[in-house]
Amino acid sequence: MSVVELTDVRKRYESGGETVEALKGVDFHGDRGEMVTVIGPSGSGKSTMLNVIGLLDTPTSGTVRIDGRDVTDFDGDELTEERRSEIGFVFQDFHLLPMLTAVENVELPSMWETDVDRHDRAIDLLRRVGLGDRLRHTPDQLSGGQRQRVAIARALINEPDLLLADEPTGNLDRDTGATILDEVTRLKNEEDVAIVAVTHDEQLVEYADRTVNLVDGEIR
Ligand SMILES: Nc1ncnc2c1ncn2[C@@H]1O[C@H](COP(=O)(O)OP(=O)(O)O)[C@@H](O)[C@H]1O
Ligand SMILES: [Mg+2]
């Protein structure tokens, strides 16, 4: 069973009397232990597709399944809960809170959990991405690569089945990108997550188990 499955997903945007069909019948799946990259020209629908997979946007028609459950008709609260418990996000510009330490940033998405060991898991994740000696540092005291490691640890704190990344290596130099991708590959296997990454980065594509090409709202 796939972690995420899109079936004949269409997304239409209406703005100013004009209709844009951003996704035109997309079929897609992401499985545990697999990293899939989504590539395609600007405007081809990559962000729209990632937003639909991440339950941040709903399709105009078609079906979205998470762990085999049809979530297409979930309301806002149900989608938020599903997102919180099953999906981690990593962004190009890290999105860390500047006044919090590394360990506090990692713990943040689990603040609603009553689980007492979230602090230990945050420390464990930071150690596993090589930041065991940077736990109390704030983002301005960390390099770009270290910030992205904090963001990856944060994305994994709730033990998601699905990790979504939008240009995760976009702000990193090639060597730092390679180190991060080695770590992501290791965590992918250790945590048994499905990873879907949108990218222009050839280096990231080299690390993918599979690549899908999106052109004008269709997978080619
Ligand atoms: N909120 C929106 N309202 C109207 N049109 C949108 C919106 N979001 C995206 N689009 C349009 O949908 C198409 C796909 O956009 P997007 O998914 O951002 O592509 P990509 O990420 O591949 O550059 C584009 O034509 C874009 O202008
Ligand atoms: Mg985009």
mmCIF file of C-alpha atoms and ligand atoms in Angstrom:
data_model
loop_
_atom_site.group_PDB
_atom_site.id
_atom_site.type_symbol
_atom_site.label_atom_id
_atom_site.label_comp_id
_atom_site.label_asym_id
_atom_site.label_seq_id
_atom_site.Cartn_x
_atom_site.Cartn_y
_atom_site.Cartn_z
ATOM 1 C CA MET A 1 0.000 0.000 0.000
ATOM 2 C CA SER A 2 1.282 3.433 -0.932
ATOM 3 C CA VAL A 3 1.719 6.182 1.663
ATOM 4 C CA VAL A 4 0.226 8.695 -0.734
ATOM 5 C CA GLU A 5 -1.799 8.042 -3.867
ATOM 6 C CA LEU A 6 -3.345 10.537 -6.279
ATOM 7 C CA THR A 7 -5.876 9.250 -8.788
ATOM 8 C CA ASP A 8 -6.950 11.403 -11.751
ATOM 9 C CA VAL A 9 -6.334 14.599 -9.791
ATOM 10 C CA ARG A 10 -7.390 17.827 -11.471
ATOM 11 C CA LYS A 11 -6.919 21.297 -10.077
ATOM 12 C CA ARG A 12 -8.521 24.358 -11.650
ATOM 13 C CA TYR A 13 -7.894 27.898 -10.482
ATOM 14 C CA GLU A 14 -10.410 30.597 -11.367
ATOM 15 C CA SER A 15 -9.077 34.119 -11.135
ATOM 16 C CA GLY A 16 -10.387 37.272 -12.778
ATOM 17 C CA GLY A 17 -12.727 35.363 -15.091
ATOM 18 C CA GLU A 18 -9.832 33.240 -16.302
ATOM 19 C CA THR A 19 -9.461 29.513 -15.676
ATOM 20 C CA VAL A 20 -6.083 27.821 -15.278
ATOM 21 C CA GLU A 21 -5.975 24.040 -15.168
ATOM 22 C CA ALA A 22 -2.822 23.478 -13.099
ATOM 23 C CA LEU A 23 -3.211 19.661 -12.831
ATOM 24 C CA LYS A 24 -4.868 17.709 -15.648
ATOM 25 C CA GLY A 25 -5.551 14.203 -14.405
ATOM 26 C CA VAL A 26 -2.473 13.303 -12.374
ATOM 27 C CA ASP A 27 -1.929 9.726 -11.182
ATOM 28 C CA PHE A 28 0.891 9.408 -8.654
ATOM 29 C CA HIS A 29 2.024 7.284 -5.717
ATOM 30 C CA GLY A 30 4.791 7.485 -3.116
ATOM 31 C CA ASP A 31 5.852 4.431 -1.133
ATOM 32 C CA ARG A 32 7.728 3.812 2.120
ATOM 33 C CA GLY A 33 11.493 3.856 1.847
ATOM 34 C CA GLU A 34 11.343 5.598 -1.511
ATOM 35 C CA MET A 35 12.389 9.084 -2.610
ATOM 36 C CA VAL A 36 10.559 10.416 -5.651
ATOM 37 C CA THR A 37 11.584 13.685 -7.263
ATOM 38 C CA VAL A 38 9.122 15.767 -9.258
ATOM 39 C CA ILE A 39 10.755 17.855 -11.961
ATOM 40 C CA GLY A 40 9.333 20.098 -14.667
ATOM 41 C CA PRO A 41 9.438 23.629 -16.033
ATOM 42 C CA SER A 42 8.224 26.634 -14.109
ATOM 43 C CA GLY A 43 4.426 26.812 -14.142
ATOM 44 C CA SER A 44 4.020 23.074 -14.875
ATOM 45 C CA GLY A 45 2.100 22.482 -11.632
ATOM 46 C CA LYS A 46 4.830 21.169 -9.293
ATOM 47 C CA SER A 47 3.922 23.346 -6.308
ATOM 48 C CA THR A 48 0.220 22.673 -6.834
ATOM 49 C CA MET A 49 0.900 18.927 -6.867
ATOM 50 C CA LEU A 50 3.033 19.108 -3.704
ATOM 51 C CA ASN A 51 0.323 21.171 -1.971
ATOM 52 C CA VAL A 52 -2.305 18.560 -2.895
ATOM 53 C CA ILE A 53 -0.063 15.707 -1.684
ATOM 54 C CA GLY A 54 0.602 17.668 1.537
ATOM 55 C CA LEU A 55 -3.127 18.294 2.118
ATOM 56 C CA LEU A 56 -2.530 22.052 1.991
ATOM 57 C CA ASP A 57 -4.806 22.321 -1.033
ATOM 58 C CA THR A 58 -7.730 20.197 -2.224
ATOM 59 C CA PRO A 59 -8.203 18.976 -5.797
ATOM 60 C CA THR A 60 -11.089 20.131 -7.996
ATOM 61 C CA SER A 61 -11.702 16.466 -8.806
ATOM 62 C CA GLY A 62 -9.981 13.136 -8.329
ATOM 63 C CA THR A 63 -8.957 11.203 -5.233
ATOM 64 C CA VAL A 64 -6.238 11.603 -2.602
ATOM 65 C CA ARG A 65 -5.379 8.658 -0.357
ATOM 66 C CA ILE A 66 -3.017 8.657 2.609
ATOM 67 C CA ASP A 67 -2.010 5.195 3.851
ATOM 68 C CA GLY A 68 -4.907 3.814 1.820
ATOM 69 C CA ARG A 69 -7.522 6.072 3.396
ATOM 70 C CA ASP A 70 -9.503 8.356 1.105
ATOM 71 C CA VAL A 71 -9.034 11.863 2.542
ATOM 72 C CA THR A 72 -10.540 13.717 -0.432
ATOM 73 C CA ASP A 73 -13.672 14.729 1.439
ATOM 74 C CA PHE A 74 -12.048 15.466 4.802
ATOM 75 C CA ASP A 75 -12.933 18.864 6.306
ATOM 76 C CA GLY A 76 -10.346 21.428 7.368
ATOM 77 C CA ASP A 77 -9.860 20.083 10.904
ATOM 78 C CA GLU A 78 -9.532 16.498 9.712
ATOM 79 C CA LEU A 79 -6.964 17.543 7.095
ATOM 80 C CA THR A 80 -4.988 19.477 9.721
ATOM 81 C CA GLU A 81 -4.920 16.447 12.016
ATOM 82 C CA GLU A 82 -3.917 14.142 9.163
ATOM 83 C CA ARG A 83 -1.162 16.562 8.124
ATOM 84 C CA ARG A 84 0.121 16.946 11.673
ATOM 85 C CA SER A 85 0.310 13.231 12.350
ATOM 86 C CA GLU A 86 1.438 11.848 8.982
ATOM 87 C CA ILE A 87 3.324 14.520 7.031
ATOM 88 C CA GLY A 88 6.571 16.450 7.545
ATOM 89 C CA PHE A 89 7.588 19.458 5.439
ATOM 90 C CA VAL A 90 11.022 20.784 4.476
ATOM 91 C CA PHE A 91 11.392 24.086 2.616
ATOM 92 C CA GLN A 92 14.145 25.753 0.606
ATOM 93 C CA ASP A 93 14.538 28.575 3.141
ATOM 94 C CA PHE A 94 14.346 26.333 6.247
ATOM 95 C CA HIS A 95 11.458 28.206 8.027
ATOM 96 C CA LEU A 96 13.048 28.001 11.498
ATOM 97 C CA LEU A 97 11.946 30.325 14.289
ATOM 98 C CA PRO A 98 14.895 32.641 15.019
ATOM 99 C CA MET A 99 14.335 33.017 18.786
ATOM 100 C CA LEU A 100 14.233 29.271 19.466
ATOM 101 C CA THR A 101 17.191 26.916 19.897
ATOM 102 C CA ALA A 102 17.749 23.967 17.557
ATOM 103 C CA VAL A 103 16.130 21.534 19.983
ATOM 104 C CA GLU A 104 13.141 23.862 20.582
ATOM 105 C CA ASN A 105 12.628 24.258 16.824
ATOM 106 C CA VAL A 106 12.608 20.478 16.404
ATOM 107 C CA GLU A 107 10.154 19.997 19.294
ATOM 108 C CA LEU A 108 7.749 22.661 18.063
ATOM 109 C CA PRO A 109 5.494 20.502 15.819
ATOM 110 C CA SER A 110 5.026 18.041 18.706
ATOM 111 C CA MET A 111 3.872 20.646 21.275
ATOM 112 C CA TRP A 112 0.351 19.217 21.110
ATOM 113 C CA GLU A 113 1.531 15.710 21.917
ATOM 114 C CA THR A 114 1.233 14.649 25.527
ATOM 115 C CA ASP A 115 4.021 12.183 24.842
ATOM 116 C CA VAL A 116 6.758 13.035 27.376
ATOM 117 C CA ASP A 117 9.628 11.641 25.324
ATOM 118 C CA ARG A 118 9.356 14.240 22.531
ATOM 119 C CA HIS A 119 12.298 16.143 24.038
ATOM 120 C CA ASP A 120 14.421 12.981 23.930
ATOM 121 C CA ARG A 121 13.357 12.264 20.359
ATOM 122 C CA ALA A 122 14.254 15.834 19.343
ATOM 123 C CA ILE A 123 17.742 15.404 20.794
ATOM 124 C CA ASP A 124 18.090 11.964 19.225
ATOM 125 C CA LEU A 125 17.116 13.294 15.779
ATOM 126 C CA LEU A 126 19.542 16.218 16.060
ATOM 127 C CA ARG A 127 22.337 13.811 17.019
ATOM 128 C CA ARG A 128 21.473 11.627 14.028
ATOM 129 C CA VAL A 129 21.857 14.590 11.662
ATOM 130 C CA GLY A 130 25.222 15.421 13.239
ATOM 131 C CA LEU A 131 24.112 18.329 15.432
ATOM 132 C CA GLY A 132 24.572 16.758 18.867
ATOM 133 C CA ASP A 133 26.936 19.604 19.764
ATOM 134 C CA ARG A 134 24.590 22.356 18.467
ATOM 135 C CA LEU A 135 21.423 21.622 20.494
ATOM 136 C CA ARG A 136 21.239 25.050 22.199
ATOM 137 C CA HIS A 137 22.327 27.115 19.199
ATOM 138 C CA THR A 138 19.822 29.474 17.575
ATOM 139 C CA PRO A 139 19.498 29.559 13.758
ATOM 140 C CA ASP A 140 21.738 32.649 13.393
ATOM 141 C CA GLN A 141 24.534 30.646 15.057
ATOM 142 C CA LEU A 142 24.227 27.843 12.470
ATOM 143 C CA SER A 143 25.347 27.505 8.831
ATOM 144 C CA GLY A 144 22.842 26.988 5.998
ATOM 145 C CA GLY A 145 23.500 23.249 5.936
ATOM 146 C CA GLN A 146 23.085 23.016 9.713
ATOM 147 C CA ARG A 147 19.799 24.942 9.533
ATOM 148 C CA GLN A 148 18.491 22.543 6.908
ATOM 149 C CA ARG A 149 19.479 19.621 9.153
ATOM 150 C CA VAL A 150 17.460 21.162 11.991
ATOM 151 C CA ALA A 151 14.520 21.534 9.577
ATOM 152 C CA ILE A 152 14.795 17.861 8.540
ATOM 153 C CA ALA A 153 14.885 16.743 12.195
ATOM 154 C CA ARG A 154 11.817 18.940 12.871
ATOM 155 C CA ALA A 155 9.968 17.395 9.903
ATOM 156 C CA LEU A 156 10.524 13.921 11.398
ATOM 157 C CA ILE A 157 9.582 14.673 15.038
ATOM 158 C CA ASN A 158 6.015 13.336 14.765
ATOM 159 C CA GLU A 159 7.190 10.153 13.032
ATOM 160 C CA PRO A 160 5.477 10.974 9.736
ATOM 161 C CA ASP A 161 4.923 8.420 6.976
ATOM 162 C CA LEU A 162 5.513 11.094 4.356
ATOM 163 C CA LEU A 163 8.222 13.750 4.052
ATOM 164 C CA LEU A 164 7.627 16.517 1.505
ATOM 165 C CA ALA A 165 10.351 18.835 0.327
ATOM 166 C CA ASP A 166 10.198 21.908 -1.907
ATOM 167 C CA GLU A 167 13.693 22.590 -3.337
ATOM 168 C CA PRO A 168 15.372 21.374 -0.094
ATOM 169 C CA THR A 169 18.888 21.881 -1.486
ATOM 170 C CA GLY A 170 18.083 25.119 -3.331
ATOM 171 C CA ASN A 171 19.980 27.357 -0.905
ATOM 172 C CA LEU A 172 22.957 25.043 -0.304
ATOM 173 C CA ASP A 173 26.282 24.669 -2.080
ATOM 174 C CA ARG A 174 27.021 21.383 -3.824
ATOM 175 C CA ASP A 175 29.125 19.779 -1.067
ATOM 176 C CA THR A 176 26.625 20.706 1.649
ATOM 177 C CA GLY A 177 23.811 19.463 -0.609
ATOM 178 C CA ALA A 178 25.567 16.099 -0.997
ATOM 179 C CA THR A 179 26.021 15.739 2.781
ATOM 180 C CA ILE A 180 22.363 16.575 3.420
ATOM 181 C CA LEU A 181 21.217 14.137 0.719
ATOM 182 C CA ASP A 182 23.351 11.353 2.221
ATOM 183 C CA GLU A 183 21.683 12.014 5.584
ATOM 184 C CA VAL A 184 18.208 12.164 4.078
ATOM 185 C CA THR A 185 18.813 8.844 2.316
ATOM 186 C CA ARG A 186 19.909 7.252 5.589
ATOM 187 C CA LEU A 187 16.917 8.677 7.503
ATOM 188 C CA LYS A 188 14.568 7.569 4.711
ATOM 189 C CA ASN A 189 15.605 3.978 5.379
ATOM 190 C CA GLU A 190 15.827 4.246 9.182
ATOM 191 C CA GLU A 191 12.426 5.931 9.537
ATOM 192 C CA ASP A 192 10.899 4.064 6.560
ATOM 193 C CA VAL A 193 9.273 7.234 5.180
ATOM 194 C CA ALA A 194 8.143 8.104 1.680
ATOM 195 C CA ILE A 195 9.845 11.264 0.405
ATOM 196 C CA VAL A 196 8.476 13.460 -2.364
ATOM 197 C CA ALA A 197 10.776 16.310 -3.401
ATOM 198 C CA VAL A 198 10.120 19.023 -5.979
ATOM 199 C CA THR A 199 13.366 20.273 -7.475
ATOM 200 C CA HIS A 200 15.402 21.775 -10.288
ATOM 201 C CA ASP A 201 18.549 20.334 -8.719
ATOM 202 C CA GLU A 202 20.242 17.642 -10.858
ATOM 203 C CA GLN A 203 22.167 16.504 -7.770
ATOM 204 C CA LEU A 204 18.954 15.754 -5.864
ATOM 205 C CA VAL A 205 17.585 13.839 -8.865
ATOM 206 C CA GLU A 206 20.700 11.593 -8.712
ATOM 207 C CA TYR A 207 19.666 10.527 -5.196
ATOM 208 C CA ALA A 208 16.084 9.731 -6.180
ATOM 209 C CA ASP A 209 14.742 6.212 -6.462
ATOM 210 C CA ARG A 210 12.326 7.464 -9.118
ATOM 211 C CA THR A 211 11.669 10.735 -10.953
ATOM 212 C CA VAL A 212 8.422 11.948 -12.478
ATOM 213 C CA ASN A 213 8.326 14.690 -15.078
ATOM 214 C CA LEU A 214 5.448 17.146 -14.883
ATOM 215 C CA VAL A 215 4.731 19.104 -18.064
ATOM 216 C CA ASP A 216 1.811 21.502 -18.366
ATOM 217 C CA GLY A 217 -0.122 19.789 -15.553
ATOM 218 C CA GLU A 218 0.408 16.260 -16.817
ATOM 219 C CA ILE A 219 2.888 13.533 -15.856
ATOM 220 C CA ARG A 220 4.890 12.565 -18.906
HETATM 221 N N1 LIG B 1 -3.583 30.325 -6.384
HETATM 222 C C1 LIG B 1 -3.538 30.333 -7.725
HETATM 223 N N2 LIG B 1 -4.452 31.043 -8.428
HETATM 224 C C2 LIG B 1 -4.435 31.035 -9.785
HETATM 225 N N3 LIG B 1 -3.543 30.362 -10.523
HETATM 226 C C3 LIG B 1 -2.612 29.654 -9.880
HETATM 227 C C4 LIG B 1 -2.534 29.584 -8.454
HETATM 228 N N4 LIG B 1 -1.504 28.794 -8.093
HETATM 229 C C5 LIG B 1 -0.929 28.390 -9.236
HETATM 230 N N5 LIG B 1 -1.588 28.885 -10.326
HETATM 231 C C6 LIG B 1 -1.282 28.613 -11.736
HETATM 232 O O1 LIG B 1 -1.215 27.207 -11.913
HETATM 233 C C7 LIG B 1 -0.148 26.852 -12.791
HETATM 234 C C8 LIG B 1 0.823 25.925 -12.049
HETATM 235 O O2 LIG B 1 1.473 26.664 -10.997
HETATM 236 P P1 LIG B 1 2.515 25.996 -9.965
HETATM 237 O O3 LIG B 1 1.892 24.784 -9.404
HETATM 238 O O4 LIG B 1 2.960 27.053 -9.031
HETATM 239 O O5 LIG B 1 3.719 25.565 -10.949
HETATM 240 P P2 LIG B 1 5.271 25.303 -10.616
HETATM 241 O O6 LIG B 1 5.420 25.085 -9.161
HETATM 242 O O7 LIG B 1 5.606 24.101 -11.450
HETATM 243 O O8 LIG B 1 6.009 26.509 -11.090
HETATM 244 C C9 LIG B 1 0.478 28.167 -13.246
HETATM 245 O O9 LIG B 1 -0.110 28.523 -14.467
HETATM 246 C C10 LIG B 1 0.092 29.128 -12.146
HETATM 247 O O10 LIG B 1 0.015 30.447 -12.638
HETATM 248 MG MG MG B 2 6.605 26.089 -7.761
#
